[in-house]
N, C-alpha and C. Protein backbone atom coordinates (compact mmCIF):
# COMPACT_ATOMS: atom_id res chain seq x y z
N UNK A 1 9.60 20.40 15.91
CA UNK A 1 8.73 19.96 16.98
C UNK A 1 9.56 19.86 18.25
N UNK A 2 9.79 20.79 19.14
CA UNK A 2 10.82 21.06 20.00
C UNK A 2 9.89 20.74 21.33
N UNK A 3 8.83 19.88 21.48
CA UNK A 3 8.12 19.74 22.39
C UNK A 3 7.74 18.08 22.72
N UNK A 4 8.49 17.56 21.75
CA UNK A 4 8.75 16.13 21.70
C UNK A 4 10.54 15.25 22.16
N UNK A 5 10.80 14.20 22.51
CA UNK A 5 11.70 13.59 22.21
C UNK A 5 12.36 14.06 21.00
N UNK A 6 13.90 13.77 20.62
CA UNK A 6 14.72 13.92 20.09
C UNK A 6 14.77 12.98 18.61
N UNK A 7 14.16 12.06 19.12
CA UNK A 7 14.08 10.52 18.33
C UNK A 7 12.37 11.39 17.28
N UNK A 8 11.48 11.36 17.73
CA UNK A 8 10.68 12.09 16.98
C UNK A 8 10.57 13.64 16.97
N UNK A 9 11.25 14.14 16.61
CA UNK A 9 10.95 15.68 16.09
C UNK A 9 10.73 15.65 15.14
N UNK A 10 11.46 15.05 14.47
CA UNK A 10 11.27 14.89 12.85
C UNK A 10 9.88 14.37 12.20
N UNK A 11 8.94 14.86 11.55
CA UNK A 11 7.78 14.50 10.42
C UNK A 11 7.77 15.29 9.46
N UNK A 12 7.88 14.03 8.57
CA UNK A 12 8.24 14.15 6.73
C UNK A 12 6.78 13.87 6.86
N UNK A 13 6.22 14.84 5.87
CA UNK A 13 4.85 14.78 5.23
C UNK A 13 4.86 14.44 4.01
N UNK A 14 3.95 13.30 3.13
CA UNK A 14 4.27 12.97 2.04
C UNK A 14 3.09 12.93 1.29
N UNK A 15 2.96 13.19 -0.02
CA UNK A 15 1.49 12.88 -0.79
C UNK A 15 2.54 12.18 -2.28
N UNK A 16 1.72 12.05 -3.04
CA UNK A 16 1.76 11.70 -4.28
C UNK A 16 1.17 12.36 -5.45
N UNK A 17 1.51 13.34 -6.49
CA UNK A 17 0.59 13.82 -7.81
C UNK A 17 0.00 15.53 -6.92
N UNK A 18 -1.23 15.26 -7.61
CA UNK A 18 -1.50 16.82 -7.38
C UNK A 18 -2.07 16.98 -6.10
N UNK A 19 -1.68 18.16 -5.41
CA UNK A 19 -2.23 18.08 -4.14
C UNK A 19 -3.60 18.67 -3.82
N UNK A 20 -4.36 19.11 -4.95
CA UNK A 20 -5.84 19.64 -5.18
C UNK A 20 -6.50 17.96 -4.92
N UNK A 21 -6.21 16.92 -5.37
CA UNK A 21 -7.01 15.42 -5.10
C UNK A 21 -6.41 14.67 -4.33
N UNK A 22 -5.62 14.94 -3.55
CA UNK A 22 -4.81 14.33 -2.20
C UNK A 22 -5.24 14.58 -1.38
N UNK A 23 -4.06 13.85 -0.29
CA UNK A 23 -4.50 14.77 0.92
C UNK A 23 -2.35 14.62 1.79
N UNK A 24 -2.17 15.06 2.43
CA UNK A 24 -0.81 14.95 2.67
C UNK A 24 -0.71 14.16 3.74
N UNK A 25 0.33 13.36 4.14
CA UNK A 25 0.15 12.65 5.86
C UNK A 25 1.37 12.47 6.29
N UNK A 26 1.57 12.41 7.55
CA UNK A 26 2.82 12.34 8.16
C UNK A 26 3.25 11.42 8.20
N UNK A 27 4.84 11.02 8.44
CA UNK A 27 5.36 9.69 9.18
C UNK A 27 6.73 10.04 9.04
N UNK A 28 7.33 9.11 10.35
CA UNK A 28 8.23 9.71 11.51
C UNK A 28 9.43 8.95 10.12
N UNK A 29 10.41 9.95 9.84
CA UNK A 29 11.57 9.45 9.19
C UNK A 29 12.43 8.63 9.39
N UNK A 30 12.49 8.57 10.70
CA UNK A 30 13.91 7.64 11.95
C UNK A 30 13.74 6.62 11.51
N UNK A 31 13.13 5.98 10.30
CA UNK A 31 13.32 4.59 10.43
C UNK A 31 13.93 3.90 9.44
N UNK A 32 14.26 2.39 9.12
CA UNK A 32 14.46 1.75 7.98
C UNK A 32 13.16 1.39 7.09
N UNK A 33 11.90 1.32 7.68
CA UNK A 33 10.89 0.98 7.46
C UNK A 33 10.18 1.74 6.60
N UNK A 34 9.48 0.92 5.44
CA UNK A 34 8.60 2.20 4.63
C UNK A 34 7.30 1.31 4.19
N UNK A 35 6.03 1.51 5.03
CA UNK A 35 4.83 0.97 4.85
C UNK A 35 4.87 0.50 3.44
N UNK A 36 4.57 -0.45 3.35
CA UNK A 36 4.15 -1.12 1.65
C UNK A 36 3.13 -0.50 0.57
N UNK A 37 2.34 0.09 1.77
CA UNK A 37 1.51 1.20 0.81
C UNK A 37 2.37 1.79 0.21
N UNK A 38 3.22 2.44 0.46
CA UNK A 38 3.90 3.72 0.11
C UNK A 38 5.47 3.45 -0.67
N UNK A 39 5.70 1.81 -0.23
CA UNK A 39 7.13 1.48 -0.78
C UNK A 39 6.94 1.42 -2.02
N UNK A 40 5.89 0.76 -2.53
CA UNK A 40 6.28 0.52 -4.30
C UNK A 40 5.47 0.96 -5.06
N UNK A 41 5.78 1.27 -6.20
CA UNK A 41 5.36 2.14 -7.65
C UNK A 41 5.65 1.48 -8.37
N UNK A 42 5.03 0.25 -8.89
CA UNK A 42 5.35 -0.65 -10.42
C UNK A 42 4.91 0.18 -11.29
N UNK A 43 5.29 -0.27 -12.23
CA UNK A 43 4.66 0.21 -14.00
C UNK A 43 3.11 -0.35 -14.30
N UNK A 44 2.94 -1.47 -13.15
CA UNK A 44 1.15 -1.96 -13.79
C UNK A 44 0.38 -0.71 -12.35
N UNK A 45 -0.70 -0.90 -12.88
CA UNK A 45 -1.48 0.18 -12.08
C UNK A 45 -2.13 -0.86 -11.32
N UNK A 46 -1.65 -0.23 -9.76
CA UNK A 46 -2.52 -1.17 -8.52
C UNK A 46 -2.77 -0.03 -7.67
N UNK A 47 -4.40 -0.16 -6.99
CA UNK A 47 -4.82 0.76 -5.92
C UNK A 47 -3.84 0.57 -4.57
N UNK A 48 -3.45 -0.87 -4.54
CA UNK A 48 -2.52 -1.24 -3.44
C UNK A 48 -1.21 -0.55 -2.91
N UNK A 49 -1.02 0.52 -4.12
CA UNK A 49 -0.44 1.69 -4.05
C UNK A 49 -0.70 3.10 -3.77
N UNK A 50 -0.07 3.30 -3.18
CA UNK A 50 -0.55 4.94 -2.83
C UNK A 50 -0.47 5.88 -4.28
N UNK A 51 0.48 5.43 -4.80
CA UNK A 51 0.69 6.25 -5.89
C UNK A 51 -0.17 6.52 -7.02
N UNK A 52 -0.25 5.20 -7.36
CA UNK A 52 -1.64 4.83 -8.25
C UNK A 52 -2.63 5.36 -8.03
N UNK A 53 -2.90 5.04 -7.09
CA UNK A 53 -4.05 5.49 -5.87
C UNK A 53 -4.75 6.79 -6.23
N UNK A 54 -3.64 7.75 -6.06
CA UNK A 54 -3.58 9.62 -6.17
C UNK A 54 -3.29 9.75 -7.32
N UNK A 55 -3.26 8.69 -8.83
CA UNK A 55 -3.23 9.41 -10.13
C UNK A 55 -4.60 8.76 -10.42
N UNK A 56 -5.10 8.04 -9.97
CA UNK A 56 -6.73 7.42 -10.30
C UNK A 56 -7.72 8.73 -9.98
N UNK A 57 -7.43 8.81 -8.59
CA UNK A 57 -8.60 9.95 -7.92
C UNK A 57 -8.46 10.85 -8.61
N UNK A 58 -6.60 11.57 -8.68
CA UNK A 58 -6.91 12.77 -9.88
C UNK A 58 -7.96 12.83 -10.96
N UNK A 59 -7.17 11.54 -11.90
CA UNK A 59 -7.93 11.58 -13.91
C UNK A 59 -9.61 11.34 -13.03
N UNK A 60 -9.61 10.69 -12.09
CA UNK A 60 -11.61 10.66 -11.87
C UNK A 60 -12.17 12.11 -11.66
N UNK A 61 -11.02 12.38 -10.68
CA UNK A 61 -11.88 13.23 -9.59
C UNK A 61 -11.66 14.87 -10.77
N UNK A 62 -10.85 15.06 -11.11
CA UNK A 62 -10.55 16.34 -12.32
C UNK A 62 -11.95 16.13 -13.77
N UNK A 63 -12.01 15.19 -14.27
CA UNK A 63 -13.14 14.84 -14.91
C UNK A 63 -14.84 15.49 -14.78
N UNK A 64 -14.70 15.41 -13.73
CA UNK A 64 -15.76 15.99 -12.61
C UNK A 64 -15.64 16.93 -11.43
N UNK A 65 -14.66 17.65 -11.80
CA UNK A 65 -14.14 18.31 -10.44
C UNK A 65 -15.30 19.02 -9.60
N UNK A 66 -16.62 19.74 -10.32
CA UNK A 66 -17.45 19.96 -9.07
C UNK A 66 -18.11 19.32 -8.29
N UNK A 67 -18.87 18.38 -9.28
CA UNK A 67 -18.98 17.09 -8.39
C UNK A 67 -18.23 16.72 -7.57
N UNK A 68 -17.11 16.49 -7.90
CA UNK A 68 -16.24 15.84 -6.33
C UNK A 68 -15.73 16.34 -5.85
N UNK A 69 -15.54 17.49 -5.84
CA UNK A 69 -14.96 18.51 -4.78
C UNK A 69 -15.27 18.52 -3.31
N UNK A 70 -16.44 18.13 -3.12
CA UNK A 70 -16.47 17.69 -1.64
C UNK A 70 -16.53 16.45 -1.22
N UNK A 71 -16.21 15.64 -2.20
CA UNK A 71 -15.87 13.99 -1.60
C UNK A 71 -13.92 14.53 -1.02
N UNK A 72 -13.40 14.89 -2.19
CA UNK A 72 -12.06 14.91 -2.18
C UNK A 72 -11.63 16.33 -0.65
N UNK A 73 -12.58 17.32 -0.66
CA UNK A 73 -12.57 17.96 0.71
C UNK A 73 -12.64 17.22 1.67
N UNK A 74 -13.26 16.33 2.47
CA UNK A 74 -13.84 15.56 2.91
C UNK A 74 -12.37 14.59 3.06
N UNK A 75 -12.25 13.82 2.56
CA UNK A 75 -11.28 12.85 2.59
C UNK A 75 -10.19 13.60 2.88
N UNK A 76 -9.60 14.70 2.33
CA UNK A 76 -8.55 16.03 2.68
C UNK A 76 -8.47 16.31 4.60
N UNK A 77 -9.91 16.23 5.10
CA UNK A 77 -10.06 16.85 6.16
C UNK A 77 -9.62 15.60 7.48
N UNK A 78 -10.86 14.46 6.88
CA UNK A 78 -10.75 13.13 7.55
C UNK A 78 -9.26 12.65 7.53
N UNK A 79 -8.06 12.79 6.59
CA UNK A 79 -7.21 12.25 6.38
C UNK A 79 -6.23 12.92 7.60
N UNK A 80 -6.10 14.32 7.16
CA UNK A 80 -5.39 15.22 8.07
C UNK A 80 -5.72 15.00 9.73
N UNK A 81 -6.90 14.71 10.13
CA UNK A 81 -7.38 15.13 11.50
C UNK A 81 -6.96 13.49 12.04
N UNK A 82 -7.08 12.44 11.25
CA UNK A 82 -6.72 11.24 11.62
C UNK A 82 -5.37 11.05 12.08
N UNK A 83 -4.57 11.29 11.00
CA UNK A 83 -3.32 11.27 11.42
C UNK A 83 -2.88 12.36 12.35
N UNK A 84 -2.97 13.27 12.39
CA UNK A 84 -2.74 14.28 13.69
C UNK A 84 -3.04 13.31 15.06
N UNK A 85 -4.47 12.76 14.99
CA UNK A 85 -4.54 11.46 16.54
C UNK A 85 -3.88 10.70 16.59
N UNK A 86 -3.18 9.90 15.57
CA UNK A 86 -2.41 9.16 15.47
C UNK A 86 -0.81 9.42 15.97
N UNK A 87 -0.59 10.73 15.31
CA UNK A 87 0.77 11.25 15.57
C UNK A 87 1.01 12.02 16.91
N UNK A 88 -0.38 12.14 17.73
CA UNK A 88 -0.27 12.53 19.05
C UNK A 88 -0.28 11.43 20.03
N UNK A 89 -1.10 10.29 19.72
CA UNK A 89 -0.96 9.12 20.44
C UNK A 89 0.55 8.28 20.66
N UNK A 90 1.18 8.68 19.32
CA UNK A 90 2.60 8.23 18.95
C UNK A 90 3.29 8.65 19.73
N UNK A 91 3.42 10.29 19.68
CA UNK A 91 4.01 10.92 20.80
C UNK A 91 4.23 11.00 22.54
N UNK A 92 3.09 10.45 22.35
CA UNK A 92 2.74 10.29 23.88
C UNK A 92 3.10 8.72 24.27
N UNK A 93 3.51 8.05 23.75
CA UNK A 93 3.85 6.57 24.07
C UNK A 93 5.16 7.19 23.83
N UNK A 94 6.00 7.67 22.64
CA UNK A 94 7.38 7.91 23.10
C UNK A 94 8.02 8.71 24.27
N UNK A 95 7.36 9.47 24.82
CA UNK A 95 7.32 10.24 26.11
C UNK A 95 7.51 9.28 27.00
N UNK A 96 6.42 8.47 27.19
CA UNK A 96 6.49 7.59 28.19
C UNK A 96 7.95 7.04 28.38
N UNK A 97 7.78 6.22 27.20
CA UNK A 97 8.99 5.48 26.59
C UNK A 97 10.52 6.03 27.38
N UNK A 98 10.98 7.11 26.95
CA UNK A 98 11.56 8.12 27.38
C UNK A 98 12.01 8.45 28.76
N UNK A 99 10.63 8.85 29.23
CA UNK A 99 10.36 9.43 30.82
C UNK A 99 10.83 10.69 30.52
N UNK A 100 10.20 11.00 29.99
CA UNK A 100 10.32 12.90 29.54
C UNK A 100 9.75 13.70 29.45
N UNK A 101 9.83 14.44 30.49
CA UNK A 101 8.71 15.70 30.90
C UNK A 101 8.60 16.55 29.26
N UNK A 102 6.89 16.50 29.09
CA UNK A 102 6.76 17.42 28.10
C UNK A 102 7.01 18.99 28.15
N UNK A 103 7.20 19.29 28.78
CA UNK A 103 7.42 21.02 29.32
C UNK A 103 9.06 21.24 29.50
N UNK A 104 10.01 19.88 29.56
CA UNK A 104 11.24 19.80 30.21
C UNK A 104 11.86 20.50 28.73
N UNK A 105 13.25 21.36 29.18
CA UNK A 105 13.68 21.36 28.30
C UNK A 105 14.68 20.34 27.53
N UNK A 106 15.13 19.28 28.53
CA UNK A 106 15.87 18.27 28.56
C UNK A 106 14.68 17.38 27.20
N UNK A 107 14.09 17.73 26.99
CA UNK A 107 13.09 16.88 26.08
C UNK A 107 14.34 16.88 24.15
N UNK A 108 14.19 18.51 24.39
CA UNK A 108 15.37 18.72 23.23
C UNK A 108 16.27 18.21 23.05
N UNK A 109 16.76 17.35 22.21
CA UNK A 109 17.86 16.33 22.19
C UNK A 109 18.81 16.99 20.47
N UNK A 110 20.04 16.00 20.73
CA UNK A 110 20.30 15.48 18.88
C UNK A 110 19.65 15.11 18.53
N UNK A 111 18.75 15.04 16.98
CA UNK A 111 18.23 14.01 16.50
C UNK A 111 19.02 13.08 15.56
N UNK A 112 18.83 11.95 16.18
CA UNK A 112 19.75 11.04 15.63
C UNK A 112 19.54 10.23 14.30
N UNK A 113 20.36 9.88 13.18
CA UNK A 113 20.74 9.82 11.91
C UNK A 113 19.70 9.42 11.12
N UNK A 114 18.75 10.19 10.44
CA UNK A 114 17.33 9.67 10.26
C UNK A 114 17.11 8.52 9.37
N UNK A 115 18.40 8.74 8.67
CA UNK A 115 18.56 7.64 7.24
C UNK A 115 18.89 6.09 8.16
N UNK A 116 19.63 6.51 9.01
CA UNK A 116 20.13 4.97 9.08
C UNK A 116 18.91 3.97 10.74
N UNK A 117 18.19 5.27 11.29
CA UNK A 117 17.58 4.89 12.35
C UNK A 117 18.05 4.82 13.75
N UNK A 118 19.93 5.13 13.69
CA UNK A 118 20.80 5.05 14.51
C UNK A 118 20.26 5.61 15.60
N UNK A 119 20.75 5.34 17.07
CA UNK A 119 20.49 6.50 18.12
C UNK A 119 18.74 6.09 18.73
N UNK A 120 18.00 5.22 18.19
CA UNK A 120 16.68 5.38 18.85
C UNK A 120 16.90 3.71 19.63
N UNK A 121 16.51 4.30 20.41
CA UNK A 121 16.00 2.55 21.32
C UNK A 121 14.84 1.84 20.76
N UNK A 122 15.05 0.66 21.17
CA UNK A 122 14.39 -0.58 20.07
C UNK A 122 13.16 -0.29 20.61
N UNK A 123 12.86 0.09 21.88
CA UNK A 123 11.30 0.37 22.54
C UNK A 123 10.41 1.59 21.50
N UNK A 124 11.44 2.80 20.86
CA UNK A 124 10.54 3.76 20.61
C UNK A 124 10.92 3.47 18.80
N UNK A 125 11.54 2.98 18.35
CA UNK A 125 11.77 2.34 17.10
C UNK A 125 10.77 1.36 16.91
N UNK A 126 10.39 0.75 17.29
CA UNK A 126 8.78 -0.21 17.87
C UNK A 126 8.01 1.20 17.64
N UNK A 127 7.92 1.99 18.41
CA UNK A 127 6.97 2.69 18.60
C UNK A 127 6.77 3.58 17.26
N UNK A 128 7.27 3.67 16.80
CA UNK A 128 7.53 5.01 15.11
C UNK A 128 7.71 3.39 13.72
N UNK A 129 7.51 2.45 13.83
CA UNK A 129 7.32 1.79 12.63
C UNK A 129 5.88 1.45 13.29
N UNK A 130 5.41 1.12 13.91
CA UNK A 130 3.76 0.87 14.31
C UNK A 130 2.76 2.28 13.98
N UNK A 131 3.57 3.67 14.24
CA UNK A 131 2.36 4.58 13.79
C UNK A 131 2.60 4.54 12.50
N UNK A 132 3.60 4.39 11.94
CA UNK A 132 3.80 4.17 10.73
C UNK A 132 3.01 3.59 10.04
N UNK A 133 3.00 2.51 10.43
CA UNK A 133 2.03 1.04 9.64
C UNK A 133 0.90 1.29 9.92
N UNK A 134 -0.07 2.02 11.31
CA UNK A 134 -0.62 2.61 11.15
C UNK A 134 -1.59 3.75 10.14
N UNK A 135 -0.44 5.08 10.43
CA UNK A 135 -1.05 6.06 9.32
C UNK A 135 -1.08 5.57 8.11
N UNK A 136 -0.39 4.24 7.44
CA UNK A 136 -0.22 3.74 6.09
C UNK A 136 -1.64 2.95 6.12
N UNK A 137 -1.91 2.43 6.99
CA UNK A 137 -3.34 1.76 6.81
C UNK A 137 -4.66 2.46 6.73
N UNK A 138 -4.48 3.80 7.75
CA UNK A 138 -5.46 4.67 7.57
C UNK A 138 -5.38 5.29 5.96
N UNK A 139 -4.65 5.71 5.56
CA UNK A 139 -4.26 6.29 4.49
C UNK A 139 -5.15 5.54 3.43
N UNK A 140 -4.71 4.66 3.14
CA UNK A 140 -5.55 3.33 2.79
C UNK A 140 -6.36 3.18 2.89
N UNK A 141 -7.28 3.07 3.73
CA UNK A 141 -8.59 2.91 3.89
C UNK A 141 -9.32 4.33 3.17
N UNK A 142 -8.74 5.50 3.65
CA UNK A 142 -9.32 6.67 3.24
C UNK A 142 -9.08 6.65 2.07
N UNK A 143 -8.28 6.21 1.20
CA UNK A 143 -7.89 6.63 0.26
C UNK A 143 -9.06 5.80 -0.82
N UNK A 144 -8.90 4.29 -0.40
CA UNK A 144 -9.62 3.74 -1.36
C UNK A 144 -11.32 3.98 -1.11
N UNK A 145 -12.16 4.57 0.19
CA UNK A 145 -13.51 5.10 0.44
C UNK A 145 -13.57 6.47 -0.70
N UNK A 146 -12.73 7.49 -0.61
CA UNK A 146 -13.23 8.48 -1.59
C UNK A 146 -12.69 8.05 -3.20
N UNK A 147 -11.61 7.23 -3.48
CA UNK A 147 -11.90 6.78 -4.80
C UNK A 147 -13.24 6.22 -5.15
N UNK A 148 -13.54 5.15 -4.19
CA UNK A 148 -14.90 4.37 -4.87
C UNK A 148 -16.34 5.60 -5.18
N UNK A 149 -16.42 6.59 -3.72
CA UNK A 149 -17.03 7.28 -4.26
C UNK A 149 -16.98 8.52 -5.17
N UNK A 150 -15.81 9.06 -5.64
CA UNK A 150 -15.49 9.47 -6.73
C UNK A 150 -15.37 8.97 -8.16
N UNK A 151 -15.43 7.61 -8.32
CA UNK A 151 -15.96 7.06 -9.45
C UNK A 151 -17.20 6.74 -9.17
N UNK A 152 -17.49 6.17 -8.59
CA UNK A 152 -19.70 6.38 -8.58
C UNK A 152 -19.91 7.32 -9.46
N UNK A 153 -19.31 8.85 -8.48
CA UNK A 153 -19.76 10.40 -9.26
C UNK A 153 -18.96 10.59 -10.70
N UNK A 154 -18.59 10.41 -10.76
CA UNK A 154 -17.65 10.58 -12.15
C UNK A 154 -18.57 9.71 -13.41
N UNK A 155 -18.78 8.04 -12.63
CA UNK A 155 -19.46 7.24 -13.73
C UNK A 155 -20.90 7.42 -14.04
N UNK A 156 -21.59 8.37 -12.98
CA UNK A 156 -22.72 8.71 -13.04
C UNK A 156 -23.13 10.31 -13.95
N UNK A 157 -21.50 10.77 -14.55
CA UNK A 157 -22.09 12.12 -15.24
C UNK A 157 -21.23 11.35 -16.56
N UNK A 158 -21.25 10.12 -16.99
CA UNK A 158 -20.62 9.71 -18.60
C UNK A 158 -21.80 9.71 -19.61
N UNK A 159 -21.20 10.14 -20.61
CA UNK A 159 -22.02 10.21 -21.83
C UNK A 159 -22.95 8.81 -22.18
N UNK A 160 -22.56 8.03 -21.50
CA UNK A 160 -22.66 6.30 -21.57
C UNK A 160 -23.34 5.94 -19.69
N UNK A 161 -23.93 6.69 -18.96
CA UNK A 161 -23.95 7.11 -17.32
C UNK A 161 -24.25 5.62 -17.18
N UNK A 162 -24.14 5.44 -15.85
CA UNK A 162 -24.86 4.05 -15.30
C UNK A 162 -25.93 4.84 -14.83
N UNK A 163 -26.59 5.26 -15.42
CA UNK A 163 -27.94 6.13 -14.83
C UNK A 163 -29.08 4.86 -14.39
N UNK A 164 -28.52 3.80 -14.42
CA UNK A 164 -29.63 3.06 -13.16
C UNK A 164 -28.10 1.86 -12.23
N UNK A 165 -28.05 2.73 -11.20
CA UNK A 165 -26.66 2.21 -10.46
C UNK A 165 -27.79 1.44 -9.76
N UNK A 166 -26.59 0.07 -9.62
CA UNK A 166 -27.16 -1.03 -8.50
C UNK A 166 -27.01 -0.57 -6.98
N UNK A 167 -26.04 0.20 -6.90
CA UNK A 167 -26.06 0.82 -5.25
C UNK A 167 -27.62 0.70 -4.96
């Protein structure tokens, strides 16, 4: 991304499990920080995890895959186009941040030590753990809207159906 600051060029895209019932999302590496969604993977199964999260929707959403093929499209599309606003709004506050002509070539920098966070000012280090916490919340939200309705559809084609749902 040679059209940004030096401090964000870098986006690691990350999913979890299969990427047919995912969806992939960005977030800026430069940091020490790793949204809680995304930090932990216990051995008990919690939605509060991303991980969990994307092996639930799989075993649901594979069960039924025509059925949910367009919940899980859908959430694929919403997920992607969200974070793209997100990661442009990001950008554009580190610019500021900066004072760095987007067209400049002076925009091109080192990027500095992604592991340790070194090299970024505390203003745009602020600025890349907030979209962070951010896209981790969107993520989240999206994530747990097409689970619920991917088990609806899933529990509604069982041999055992809730064929009279309280919805």
């Amino acid at each position: 991304r040679l059209y940004v600051p030096g401090e964000i060029c870098a986006v690691e895209w990350l999913t979890f499990g299969s990427n047919v019932f995912n969806s992939l999302v960005p977030f800026y590496p430069n940091t020490d920080k790793v949204p809680e969604y995304l930090a932990y993977t216990e051995e008990e199964v919690d939605t509060a995890s991303f991980y969990w999260s994307c092996r639930l929707l799989a075993a649901l959403a594979d069960a039924q895959f025509m059925a949910n093929k367009f919940h899980v499209e859908r959430y694929q599309i919403k997920v992607m186009a969200e974070a793209h606003r997100i990661l442009n709004e990001a950008d554009r506050k580190v610019r500021e941040a900066v004072s760095c002509d987007r067209d400049a070539q002076s925009c091109v920098g080192d990027v500095p030590n992604a592991q340790s966070g070194a090299g970024t000012s505390a203003q745009v280090q602020a600025i890349i753990d907030d979209a962070n916490e951010t896209l981790a919340t969107m993520l989240k939200e999206q994530t747990t809207d097409v689970l619920g309705k991917v088990l609806k559809e899933t529990s509604n084609h069982m041999k055992n159906a809730y064929a009279r749902s309280d919805a």
